[in-house]
Amino acid sequence: MARAVRGYRCRECGWQTVAYVGRCGECQAWNSLEQFADGTRASVGPLAKRPVTAVPAATLSLADVPDEPGRRFVTEIPELDRVLGGGVVPGSLVLVGGDPGIGKSTLMLQAAARMAAKGLVVGYVCGEESPRQVRMRASRLGIAGDGISLIPETSLDSALAAAEGLGVSALIIDSIQSVYVDGLESRSGGPAQLSEAGARLVGWAKGNEIATIVTGHVTKGGEIAGPRLLEHLVDAVLYFESGEGGSLRVLRAVKNRFGATDEVGVFEMTGEGLRSVENPSAAFLEAHDPEASGCAVTALIEGSRPLAIEVQALAVPSPLAAPRRIASGLEVSRLHLLLAVLARRGGIVAGNLDVVATVSGGMRLRDPSADLAILVALVSAVRDQPLDRGTAFLGEVALSGSIRPVQQSQRRLLELGRLGFGRCLAPASTSPVEGIELIPVRSVKEALRMALAGGRG
Ligand code: TYD
Ligand code: MG
């Protein structure tokens, strides 16, 4: 049964409400509300309870939304643009995370300078450092600073107001932990502050069409009060990582609404800032000693490109009752699993040895295609017998000891061939690629025999 909706309407401006109030919510006039019963918007049930003041949201047909890639600000730092998916999108919020000292501020200042050189007005909120410190870094990087406005402010709202006043197209906030939102009790960088700052920034960036990048320190040990809290809010999350003590830096997109995830950019930290590495595979394989045991090369697919990396393993007699297993760049559980497969399927037991496994240049192995390389590196380390340096390894290792095929093997083989590898141990079903000899292996036993014989059977 249709029933008239009753409510109150402002005699001055027509504002409507379901409950009587003394002052109009729209024109602020006092005592201007009159009761009405309006049959035209009648309905029953829950709809009748909807406040008559709710304004219907605008709708549009999906077909009418223009299908355009959208604008991007290209930073002209090739490896950064690659990870961003071709530049930074106006109105988006990007988080760049990483350990303190890894080079976030350096990268941000370099990106700011490149964008400013293209005529964009760039704001740089230096909540963490004084303008003097930023100036010193800029001088080291050879950046004059035209077009970059520093905003030395830790109140987020004041900083954003300043950025609006400057009419910026791109804003960098270094770092998210150093700014605070007024009116919240918790300390800067705390969970409540981070969530609120993130939510405000998302709305602000979108509303003003400003490309906004925030940096954040990732606390080792996965402390919850870190920038990981922001991951679900922001449009893209890039993490900066490095190998132990090396100068190579890997920037990885773990989330990107405007590009591929798992895309990596490779940089080298030099005396004059970060330099994009043009041939990352060659950089990852640099400087290896052909006589060293425990080293095996494989090719990964990272985002849109293949990358060759080296797995290094070391095994030494352990003084401990429970020998150590140390992994960097791969999960320690993967190391345990492959040692178990090696013992059961290959007959090689590392029970009384400390075993360490690492991956070159700060790369992380996520994909099981590197299993075979890890396995042969372990065998080579346990036996202290070097592998043939012209041979690479591809294949996933099953618990049963069989070697499983890997995806995109052609692209991986081409990359290995380009780097001068003449042979590759690979699953039996792999299709050949010109320039690299395939040595098909079906099982762990067969792979170990071929690997230790220098790939020549
Ligand atoms: P920084 O960008 O301040 O790191 P983050 O913001 O992630 O904490 O980088 C700090 C390190 O980088 C510091 O150890 C010095 C080094 N560095 C260089 O090697 N070359 C350079 O040109 C610059 C600016 C820094
Ligand atoms: Mg910094």
CSV table of C-alpha atoms and ligand atoms in Angstrom, one decimal:
chain,number,residue,atom,x,y,z
A,1,MET,CA,0.0,0.0,0.0
A,2,ALA,CA,1.4,3.4,-1.0
A,3,ARG,CA,1.6,5.8,1.9
A,4,ALA,CA,2.4,9.4,1.8
A,5,VAL,CA,5.9,10.4,3.1
A,6,ARG,CA,5.7,12.9,5.8
A,7,GLY,CA,8.5,15.3,6.6
A,8,TYR,CA,9.4,18.9,7.1
A,9,ARG,CA,10.4,21.4,4.4
A,10,CYS,CA,12.1,24.7,4.7
A,11,ARG,CA,9.9,27.5,3.5
A,12,GLU,CA,12.9,29.6,2.5
A,13,CYS,CA,15.0,27.2,0.4
A,14,GLY,CA,13.0,24.0,0.1
A,15,TRP,CA,15.4,21.8,2.1
A,16,GLN,CA,13.7,18.7,3.4
A,17,THR,CA,14.2,16.5,6.5
A,18,VAL,CA,12.2,13.7,8.2
A,19,ALA,CA,12.6,15.0,11.7
A,20,TYR,CA,11.8,18.5,12.9
A,21,VAL,CA,14.8,20.6,13.6
A,22,GLY,CA,14.8,24.3,14.7
A,23,ARG,CA,17.2,25.4,12.1
A,24,CYS,CA,17.4,24.7,8.4
A,25,GLY,CA,20.3,22.5,7.4
A,26,GLU,CA,20.8,24.3,4.1
A,27,CYS,CA,20.1,28.0,4.5
A,28,GLN,CA,20.5,28.1,8.3
A,29,ALA,CA,17.2,30.0,8.8
A,30,TRP,CA,15.6,29.6,12.2
A,31,ASN,CA,12.0,28.2,12.6
A,32,SER,CA,11.5,27.9,8.8
A,33,LEU,CA,10.5,24.2,8.7
A,34,GLU,CA,6.8,23.3,7.8
A,35,GLN,CA,5.3,19.9,7.9
A,36,PHE,CA,4.2,18.4,4.6
A,37,ALA,CA,2.7,15.2,3.3
A,38,ASP,CA,3.9,14.5,-0.2
A,39,GLY,CA,2.1,11.7,-2.1
A,40,THR,CA,4.4,11.8,-5.1
A,41,ARG,CA,7.4,10.1,-3.4
A,42,ALA,CA,5.3,7.5,-1.7
A,43,SER,CA,6.5,4.1,-1.1
A,44,VAL,CA,6.4,1.4,1.6
A,45,GLY,CA,8.8,-0.5,3.8
A,46,PRO,CA,12.4,0.4,4.1
A,47,LEU,CA,12.3,3.0,1.3
A,48,ALA,CA,9.8,5.0,3.3
A,49,LYS,CA,12.4,5.2,6.0
A,50,ARG,CA,15.0,6.7,3.8
A,51,PRO,CA,15.5,10.4,4.7
A,52,VAL,CA,13.8,12.5,2.1
A,53,THR,CA,17.0,14.6,2.1
A,54,ALA,CA,19.1,12.0,0.4
A,55,VAL,CA,20.1,13.3,-3.0
A,56,PRO,CA,20.3,10.5,-5.6
A,57,ALA,CA,23.9,9.9,-6.8
A,58,ALA,CA,24.7,10.7,-10.4
A,59,THR,CA,24.9,7.6,-12.6
A,60,LEU,CA,26.3,7.0,-16.1
A,61,SER,CA,26.4,4.2,-18.6
A,62,LEU,CA,29.6,2.2,-18.6
A,63,ALA,CA,29.5,2.4,-22.4
A,64,ASP,CA,29.7,6.2,-22.1
A,65,VAL,CA,32.9,6.2,-20.0
A,66,PRO,CA,35.7,7.3,-22.4
A,67,ASP,CA,38.2,4.5,-23.0
A,68,GLU,CA,41.5,6.4,-22.8
A,69,PRO,CA,44.7,5.4,-21.2
A,70,GLY,CA,44.9,8.6,-19.3
A,71,ARG,CA,47.7,11.1,-18.8
A,72,ARG,CA,50.9,10.1,-17.1
A,73,PHE,CA,53.8,12.2,-15.8
A,74,VAL,CA,56.9,10.4,-17.2
A,75,THR,CA,59.8,10.8,-14.7
A,76,GLU,CA,62.3,9.9,-17.3
A,77,ILE,CA,64.1,7.7,-14.8
A,78,PRO,CA,63.6,4.5,-17.0
A,79,GLU,CA,63.5,1.9,-14.3
A,80,LEU,CA,61.1,4.0,-12.2
A,81,ASP,CA,58.7,4.6,-15.1
A,82,ARG,CA,58.8,0.9,-15.9
A,83,VAL,CA,57.7,0.0,-12.4
A,84,LEU,CA,55.0,2.6,-12.3
A,85,GLY,CA,53.7,1.3,-15.6
A,86,GLY,CA,54.8,4.2,-17.8
A,87,GLY,CA,54.9,7.1,-15.4
A,88,VAL,CA,52.9,8.4,-12.5
A,89,VAL,CA,49.2,9.0,-13.0
A,90,PRO,CA,47.7,12.4,-11.9
A,91,GLY,CA,45.2,11.9,-9.1
A,92,SER,CA,46.9,8.7,-7.9
A,93,LEU,CA,48.6,7.9,-4.6
A,94,VAL,CA,51.8,5.9,-4.7
A,95,LEU,CA,53.6,4.4,-1.7
A,96,VAL,CA,57.4,3.8,-1.9
A,97,GLY,CA,58.5,1.7,1.0
A,98,GLY,CA,61.9,0.3,2.1
A,99,ASP,CA,64.4,0.1,4.8
A,100,PRO,CA,65.9,3.3,6.2
A,101,GLY,CA,68.9,4.3,4.1
A,102,ILE,CA,68.0,2.3,1.0
A,103,GLY,CA,67.6,5.4,-1.2
A,104,LYS,CA,63.9,6.4,-1.1
A,105,SER,CA,64.6,10.1,-0.6
A,106,THR,CA,67.3,10.0,-3.2
A,107,LEU,CA,65.0,8.5,-5.8
A,108,MET,CA,62.2,10.9,-4.9
A,109,LEU,CA,64.4,14.0,-5.3
A,110,GLN,CA,65.7,12.7,-8.6
A,111,ALA,CA,62.2,12.1,-9.8
A,112,ALA,CA,61.1,15.5,-8.6
A,113,ALA,CA,64.0,17.1,-10.5
A,114,ARG,CA,63.1,15.3,-13.7
A,115,MET,CA,59.4,16.2,-13.5
A,116,ALA,CA,60.2,19.8,-12.6
A,117,ALA,CA,62.6,20.0,-15.6
A,118,LYS,CA,59.6,19.1,-17.8
A,119,GLY,CA,57.7,22.1,-16.5
A,120,LEU,CA,55.6,20.5,-13.8
A,121,VAL,CA,55.3,22.3,-10.5
A,122,VAL,CA,56.5,19.8,-7.9
A,123,GLY,CA,56.0,20.1,-4.1
A,124,TYR,CA,58.3,18.2,-1.7
A,125,VAL,CA,57.1,17.9,1.9
A,126,CYS,CA,60.3,17.3,3.9
A,127,GLY,CA,58.9,16.2,7.2
A,128,GLU,CA,61.9,14.1,8.1
A,129,GLU,CA,64.8,16.4,7.1
A,130,SER,CA,65.5,20.1,7.2
A,131,PRO,CA,65.5,22.1,3.9
A,132,ARG,CA,69.3,22.4,4.5
A,133,GLN,CA,69.7,18.6,4.5
A,134,VAL,CA,67.6,18.3,1.3
A,135,ARG,CA,69.7,21.0,-0.3
A,136,MET,CA,72.8,19.1,0.5
A,137,ARG,CA,71.5,15.9,-1.1
A,138,ALA,CA,70.3,17.9,-4.1
A,139,SER,CA,73.8,19.4,-4.5
A,140,ARG,CA,75.3,15.9,-4.4
A,141,LEU,CA,72.9,14.8,-7.1
A,142,GLY,CA,73.6,17.9,-9.2
A,143,ILE,CA,70.1,19.2,-8.9
A,144,ALA,CA,69.7,23.0,-9.0
A,145,GLY,CA,66.2,22.8,-7.7
A,146,ASP,CA,64.2,25.0,-10.1
A,147,GLY,CA,60.5,24.1,-10.1
A,148,ILE,CA,60.7,22.2,-6.8
A,149,SER,CA,59.1,23.8,-3.8
A,150,LEU,CA,60.1,22.5,-0.4
A,151,ILE,CA,57.3,22.3,2.2
A,152,PRO,CA,59.0,21.9,5.6
A,153,GLU,CA,55.9,20.9,7.5
A,154,THR,CA,54.8,18.0,9.6
A,155,SER,CA,51.1,18.8,9.8
A,156,LEU,CA,49.5,17.0,6.9
A,157,ASP,CA,46.6,19.5,6.5
A,158,SER,CA,49.0,22.5,6.5
A,159,ALA,CA,51.3,20.8,4.0
A,160,LEU,CA,48.4,20.0,1.7
A,161,ALA,CA,47.0,23.5,1.9
A,162,ALA,CA,50.5,24.8,1.1
A,163,ALA,CA,50.7,22.5,-1.9
A,164,GLU,CA,47.3,23.7,-3.2
A,165,GLY,CA,48.5,27.3,-2.8
A,166,LEU,CA,51.5,26.5,-4.9
A,167,GLY,CA,49.4,24.9,-7.6
A,168,VAL,CA,51.5,21.7,-7.7
A,169,SER,CA,50.9,19.0,-10.2
A,170,ALA,CA,53.0,16.4,-8.3
A,171,LEU,CA,53.5,16.2,-4.6
A,172,ILE,CA,56.1,14.1,-2.7
A,173,ILE,CA,55.7,13.4,1.0
A,174,ASP,CA,58.9,12.2,2.6
A,175,SER,CA,57.9,10.4,4.8
A,176,ILE,CA,54.4,9.4,5.7
A,177,GLN,CA,55.6,8.5,9.2
A,178,SER,CA,56.9,12.1,9.8
A,179,VAL,CA,53.5,13.8,9.2
A,180,TYR,CA,50.6,13.9,11.5
A,181,VAL,CA,46.9,14.6,11.2
A,182,ASP,CA,45.5,17.2,13.6
A,183,GLY,CA,43.0,16.1,16.2
A,184,LEU,CA,44.1,12.5,16.6
A,185,GLU,CA,45.6,11.6,19.9
A,186,SER,CA,48.1,8.9,18.6
A,187,ARG,CA,51.7,9.7,17.8
A,188,SER,CA,53.0,10.4,14.2
A,189,GLY,CA,53.6,7.1,12.4
A,190,GLY,CA,51.2,5.2,14.7
A,191,PRO,CA,48.5,3.0,13.1
A,192,ALA,CA,45.6,5.5,13.6
A,193,GLN,CA,47.7,8.4,12.2
A,194,LEU,CA,48.8,6.3,9.2
A,195,SER,CA,45.3,5.2,8.3
A,196,GLU,CA,43.9,8.6,8.7
A,197,ALA,CA,46.7,10.3,6.7
A,198,GLY,CA,46.4,7.7,4.0
A,199,ALA,CA,42.6,8.1,3.7
A,200,ARG,CA,43.0,11.9,3.5
A,201,LEU,CA,45.7,11.7,0.9
A,202,VAL,CA,43.7,9.4,-1.3
A,203,GLY,CA,40.8,11.8,-1.4
A,204,TRP,CA,43.0,14.8,-1.7
A,205,ALA,CA,45.0,13.4,-4.6
A,206,LYS,CA,41.9,12.3,-6.5
A,207,GLY,CA,40.0,15.5,-5.8
A,208,ASN,CA,42.8,17.7,-6.9
A,209,GLU,CA,44.2,15.5,-9.7
A,210,ILE,CA,47.6,15.6,-8.2
A,211,ALA,CA,50.2,12.8,-8.6
A,212,THR,CA,51.1,12.1,-5.0
A,213,ILE,CA,54.0,9.9,-3.9
A,214,VAL,CA,54.6,9.1,-0.2
A,215,THR,CA,57.6,7.3,1.2
A,216,GLY,CA,57.5,5.0,4.2
A,217,HIS,CA,60.0,3.1,6.2
A,218,VAL,CA,59.3,-0.6,6.4
A,219,THR,CA,60.2,-1.9,9.8
A,220,LYS,CA,62.1,-5.1,9.7
A,221,GLY,CA,60.3,-7.9,11.4
A,222,GLY,CA,56.9,-6.9,10.0
A,223,GLU,CA,55.8,-4.5,12.8
A,224,ILE,CA,52.2,-3.8,12.2
A,225,ALA,CA,52.5,-0.1,12.6
A,226,GLY,CA,54.2,0.3,9.3
A,227,PRO,CA,53.3,1.5,5.9
A,228,ARG,CA,51.8,-1.9,5.1
A,229,LEU,CA,48.7,-0.5,6.7
A,230,LEU,CA,48.4,1.8,3.7
A,231,GLU,CA,48.6,-0.9,1.1
A,232,HIS,CA,44.9,-1.4,0.6
A,233,LEU,CA,44.3,2.4,0.3
A,234,VAL,CA,46.9,3.5,-2.2
A,235,ASP,CA,46.9,2.9,-6.0
A,236,ALA,CA,50.4,1.6,-6.2
A,237,VAL,CA,52.9,0.1,-3.7
A,238,LEU,CA,56.6,0.0,-4.7
A,239,TYR,CA,59.1,-1.6,-2.4
A,240,PHE,CA,62.8,-0.9,-2.5
A,241,GLU,CA,65.1,-3.8,-1.6
A,242,SER,CA,68.8,-4.6,-1.8
A,243,GLY,CA,71.2,-7.5,-1.4
A,244,GLU,CA,73.5,-7.6,1.6
A,245,GLY,CA,75.9,-4.7,1.3
A,246,GLY,CA,75.7,-4.4,-2.5
A,247,SER,CA,75.1,-1.2,-4.5
A,248,LEU,CA,72.3,-2.8,-6.5
A,249,ARG,CA,68.7,-1.8,-5.6
A,250,VAL,CA,65.6,-3.5,-6.8
A,251,LEU,CA,62.3,-1.5,-6.9
A,252,ARG,CA,59.3,-3.9,-7.1
A,253,ALA,CA,55.7,-3.1,-7.7
A,254,VAL,CA,53.7,-5.3,-5.3
A,255,LYS,CA,50.4,-3.5,-6.2
A,256,ASN,CA,49.7,-1.3,-9.2
A,257,ARG,CA,46.2,-0.2,-10.3
A,258,PHE,CA,47.8,1.4,-13.4
A,259,GLY,CA,50.4,-1.2,-14.4
A,260,ALA,CA,51.7,-4.7,-14.0
A,261,THR,CA,52.5,-6.0,-10.5
A,262,ASP,CA,55.8,-7.8,-9.9
A,263,GLU,CA,57.4,-5.4,-12.4
A,264,VAL,CA,60.9,-4.7,-11.1
A,265,GLY,CA,63.3,-1.8,-11.7
A,266,VAL,CA,67.0,-2.2,-11.1
A,267,PHE,CA,69.2,0.7,-9.9
A,268,GLU,CA,72.7,1.1,-8.8
A,269,MET,CA,73.5,3.5,-5.9
A,270,THR,CA,76.5,5.6,-7.0
A,271,GLY,CA,78.2,8.6,-5.6
A,272,GLU,CA,75.8,10.8,-7.7
A,273,GLY,CA,72.6,9.1,-6.8
A,274,LEU,CA,70.6,6.2,-8.3
A,275,ARG,CA,71.4,5.1,-11.8
A,276,SER,CA,69.0,3.0,-13.8
A,277,VAL,CA,70.7,-0.3,-14.7
A,278,GLU,CA,70.3,-1.0,-18.4
A,279,ASN,CA,71.3,-4.6,-18.4
A,280,PRO,CA,70.2,-6.0,-15.0
A,281,SER,CA,70.9,-9.6,-15.8
A,282,ALA,CA,74.6,-8.8,-16.5
A,283,ALA,CA,74.7,-6.8,-13.3
A,284,PHE,CA,73.3,-9.7,-11.3
A,285,LEU,CA,75.9,-12.1,-12.7
A,286,GLU,CA,78.8,-9.8,-12.4
A,287,ALA,CA,82.1,-10.7,-10.7
A,288,HIS,CA,81.7,-14.4,-10.1
A,289,ASP,CA,84.6,-16.6,-9.5
A,290,PRO,CA,84.5,-19.5,-11.9
A,291,GLU,CA,86.3,-21.8,-9.4
A,292,ALA,CA,83.7,-21.2,-6.6
A,293,SER,CA,81.4,-24.1,-5.7
A,294,GLY,CA,77.8,-23.6,-4.9
A,295,CYS,CA,76.9,-21.1,-7.6
A,296,ALA,CA,74.1,-21.8,-10.2
A,297,VAL,CA,72.4,-19.4,-12.7
A,298,THR,CA,68.8,-19.4,-13.7
A,299,ALA,CA,66.4,-16.9,-15.4
A,300,LEU,CA,63.3,-15.5,-13.7
A,301,ILE,CA,60.3,-13.7,-15.3
A,302,GLU,CA,59.9,-10.5,-13.3
A,303,GLY,CA,56.9,-8.5,-14.5
A,304,SER,CA,57.4,-8.0,-18.2
A,305,ARG,CA,61.0,-9.1,-18.6
A,306,PRO,CA,63.3,-12.1,-18.0
A,307,LEU,CA,66.2,-11.6,-15.6
A,308,ALA,CA,69.1,-13.9,-15.0
A,309,ILE,CA,70.2,-14.3,-11.4
A,310,GLU,CA,72.7,-16.4,-9.5
A,311,VAL,CA,71.9,-18.6,-6.5
A,312,GLN,CA,74.8,-19.0,-4.2
A,313,ALA,CA,75.0,-21.7,-1.5
A,314,LEU,CA,77.6,-22.6,1.1
A,315,ALA,CA,77.7,-25.7,3.3
A,316,VAL,CA,80.2,-26.1,6.1
A,317,PRO,CA,80.5,-28.6,9.0
A,318,SER,CA,78.4,-27.4,11.9
A,319,PRO,CA,79.4,-27.3,15.5
A,320,LEU,CA,75.8,-27.3,16.5
A,321,ALA,CA,73.5,-30.2,17.3
A,322,ALA,CA,70.8,-28.6,15.1
A,323,PRO,CA,72.8,-27.2,12.1
A,324,ARG,CA,71.8,-23.8,10.8
A,325,ARG,CA,69.8,-23.0,7.7
A,326,ILE,CA,70.1,-19.4,6.6
A,327,ALA,CA,68.3,-18.1,3.5
A,328,SER,CA,68.3,-14.6,2.0
A,329,GLY,CA,66.3,-13.8,-1.1
A,330,LEU,CA,64.4,-17.0,-0.7
A,331,GLU,CA,62.1,-18.5,1.9
A,332,VAL,CA,63.9,-20.6,4.5
A,333,SER,CA,61.1,-23.1,4.2
A,334,ARG,CA,62.0,-23.5,0.5
A,335,LEU,CA,65.6,-24.3,1.5
A,336,HIS,CA,64.4,-26.9,4.0
A,337,LEU,CA,62.1,-28.5,1.4
A,338,LEU,CA,64.8,-28.7,-1.3
A,339,LEU,CA,67.3,-30.1,1.2
A,340,ALA,CA,64.7,-32.8,2.1
A,341,VAL,CA,64.2,-33.6,-1.6
A,342,LEU,CA,67.9,-33.8,-2.1
A,343,ALA,CA,68.3,-36.2,0.8
A,344,ARG,CA,65.4,-38.5,-0.2
A,345,ARG,CA,65.5,-38.3,-4.0
A,346,GLY,CA,69.2,-37.6,-4.6
A,347,GLY,CA,70.8,-39.4,-1.7
A,348,ILE,CA,72.8,-36.4,-0.6
A,349,VAL,CA,72.4,-35.6,3.0
A,350,ALA,CA,73.4,-32.2,4.6
A,351,GLY,CA,72.4,-33.3,8.1
A,352,ASN,CA,75.6,-32.2,9.9
A,353,LEU,CA,76.3,-29.1,7.8
A,354,ASP,CA,75.3,-25.4,8.2
A,355,VAL,CA,73.7,-24.4,5.0
A,356,VAL,CA,73.5,-20.8,3.7
A,357,ALA,CA,71.7,-19.8,0.4
A,358,THR,CA,71.5,-16.3,-1.1
A,359,VAL,CA,70.4,-14.7,-4.3
A,360,SER,CA,72.5,-12.2,-6.2
A,361,GLY,CA,71.8,-8.4,-6.1
A,362,GLY,CA,68.8,-8.3,-3.7
A,363,MET,CA,66.4,-10.2,-5.9
A,364,ARG,CA,63.8,-12.4,-4.2
A,365,LEU,CA,62.8,-15.8,-5.6
A,366,ARG,CA,59.0,-16.1,-5.6
A,367,ASP,CA,58.6,-18.4,-8.5
A,368,PRO,CA,59.4,-22.2,-8.2
A,369,SER,CA,61.2,-22.1,-11.6
A,370,ALA,CA,64.4,-21.5,-9.7
A,371,ASP,CA,64.1,-24.8,-7.7
A,372,LEU,CA,66.5,-26.7,-9.9
A,373,ALA,CA,69.2,-23.9,-9.7
A,374,ILE,CA,68.9,-23.9,-5.9
A,375,LEU,CA,69.1,-27.7,-5.8
A,376,VAL,CA,72.2,-27.9,-7.9
A,377,ALA,CA,73.8,-25.0,-6.0
A,378,LEU,CA,73.2,-26.9,-2.8
A,379,VAL,CA,74.7,-30.1,-4.2
A,380,SER,CA,77.7,-28.2,-5.5
A,381,ALA,CA,78.2,-26.6,-2.1
A,382,VAL,CA,77.8,-29.9,-0.2
A,383,ARG,CA,80.3,-31.6,-2.4
A,384,ASP,CA,82.5,-28.4,-2.8
A,385,GLN,CA,82.6,-29.1,-6.5
A,386,PRO,CA,82.1,-26.1,-8.9
A,387,LEU,CA,79.5,-26.4,-11.6
A,388,ASP,CA,80.2,-25.6,-15.3
A,389,ARG,CA,79.9,-21.9,-15.6
A,390,GLY,CA,78.5,-22.1,-19.2
A,391,THR,CA,75.5,-24.1,-18.0
A,392,ALA,CA,72.2,-22.6,-16.6
A,393,PHE,CA,69.3,-24.4,-14.8
A,394,LEU,CA,65.6,-24.1,-15.2
A,395,GLY,CA,62.9,-26.2,-13.6
A,396,GLU,CA,60.5,-26.7,-10.7
A,397,VAL,CA,61.3,-29.6,-8.4
A,398,ALA,CA,58.4,-31.7,-7.2
A,399,LEU,CA,58.5,-33.6,-3.8
A,400,SER,CA,58.5,-36.8,-5.9
A,401,GLY,CA,61.8,-35.8,-7.3
A,402,SER,CA,60.5,-35.1,-10.8
A,403,ILE,CA,61.4,-31.9,-12.7
A,404,ARG,CA,58.4,-29.9,-13.7
A,405,PRO,CA,58.1,-27.5,-16.7
A,406,VAL,CA,58.3,-23.8,-16.2
A,407,GLN,CA,56.2,-21.0,-17.8
A,408,GLN,CA,57.7,-18.8,-20.5
A,409,SER,CA,60.7,-21.0,-20.9
A,410,GLN,CA,61.4,-19.6,-24.3
A,411,ARG,CA,61.9,-16.1,-23.0
A,412,ARG,CA,64.1,-17.3,-20.2
A,413,LEU,CA,66.3,-19.4,-22.6
A,414,LEU,CA,66.7,-16.4,-25.0
A,415,GLU,CA,67.9,-14.2,-22.1
A,416,LEU,CA,70.4,-16.9,-21.0
A,417,GLY,CA,71.6,-17.3,-24.5
A,418,ARG,CA,72.0,-13.6,-24.9
A,419,LEU,CA,74.2,-13.6,-21.8
A,420,GLY,CA,76.4,-16.2,-23.3
A,421,PHE,CA,75.2,-19.4,-21.7
A,422,GLY,CA,75.7,-22.3,-24.1
A,423,ARG,CA,73.8,-25.0,-22.3
A,424,CYS,CA,70.8,-25.3,-20.0
A,425,LEU,CA,69.4,-28.2,-17.9
A,426,ALA,CA,65.7,-28.0,-18.4
A,427,PRO,CA,62.5,-30.1,-18.0
A,428,ALA,CA,62.2,-32.7,-20.8
A,429,SER,CA,59.1,-31.0,-22.4
A,430,THR,CA,60.9,-27.6,-23.0
A,431,SER,CA,61.0,-26.5,-26.7
A,432,PRO,CA,64.4,-25.6,-28.0
A,433,VAL,CA,65.6,-22.1,-28.7
A,434,GLU,CA,68.3,-21.3,-31.1
A,435,GLY,CA,71.8,-20.6,-29.7
A,436,ILE,CA,71.5,-22.6,-26.5
A,437,GLU,CA,71.8,-26.4,-26.1
A,438,LEU,CA,69.0,-28.0,-24.0
A,439,ILE,CA,69.9,-30.9,-21.7
A,440,PRO,CA,66.5,-32.5,-20.9
A,441,VAL,CA,66.2,-33.8,-17.3
A,442,ARG,CA,63.3,-35.7,-15.9
A,443,SER,CA,64.3,-36.3,-12.3
A,444,VAL,CA,66.5,-35.0,-9.5
A,445,LYS,CA,68.8,-38.0,-9.9
A,446,GLU,CA,69.3,-37.3,-13.6
A,447,ALA,CA,69.7,-33.6,-13.0
A,448,LEU,CA,72.4,-34.1,-10.4
A,449,ARG,CA,74.3,-36.5,-12.7
A,450,MET,CA,74.2,-34.1,-15.6
A,451,ALA,CA,75.1,-31.0,-13.4
A,452,LEU,CA,78.0,-32.6,-11.7
A,453,ALA,CA,79.3,-33.9,-15.0
A,454,GLY,CA,79.5,-30.3,-16.3
A,455,GLY,CA,76.3,-30.7,-18.4
A,456,ARG,CA,77.9,-33.2,-20.7
A,457,GLY,CA,76.5,-36.4,-19.3
B,1,TYD,P1,68.4,8.0,1.3
B,1,TYD,O1,67.8,8.4,0.0
B,1,TYD,O2,68.5,9.1,2.3
B,1,TYD,O3,67.6,6.8,2.0
B,1,TYD,P2,66.2,6.7,2.6
B,1,TYD,O4,65.4,7.9,2.3
B,1,TYD,O5,65.6,5.4,2.0
B,1,TYD,O6,66.4,6.5,4.1
B,1,TYD,O7,69.8,7.4,1.0
B,1,TYD,C1,70.7,7.2,2.0
B,1,TYD,C2,72.0,6.5,1.6
B,1,TYD,O8,72.3,6.6,0.2
B,1,TYD,C3,73.1,7.0,2.4
B,1,TYD,O9,73.7,5.9,3.0
B,1,TYD,C4,74.0,7.7,1.4
B,1,TYD,C5,73.7,7.0,0.1
B,1,TYD,N1,73.8,7.9,-1.0
B,1,TYD,C6,74.8,7.6,-2.0
B,1,TYD,O10,75.5,6.6,-2.0
B,1,TYD,N2,74.9,8.4,-3.1
B,1,TYD,C7,74.1,9.5,-3.3
B,1,TYD,O11,74.3,10.2,-4.3
B,1,TYD,C8,73.2,9.8,-2.2
B,1,TYD,C9,72.3,11.0,-2.3
B,1,TYD,C10,73.1,9.0,-1.1
B,2,MG,MG,64.7,9.4,3.6
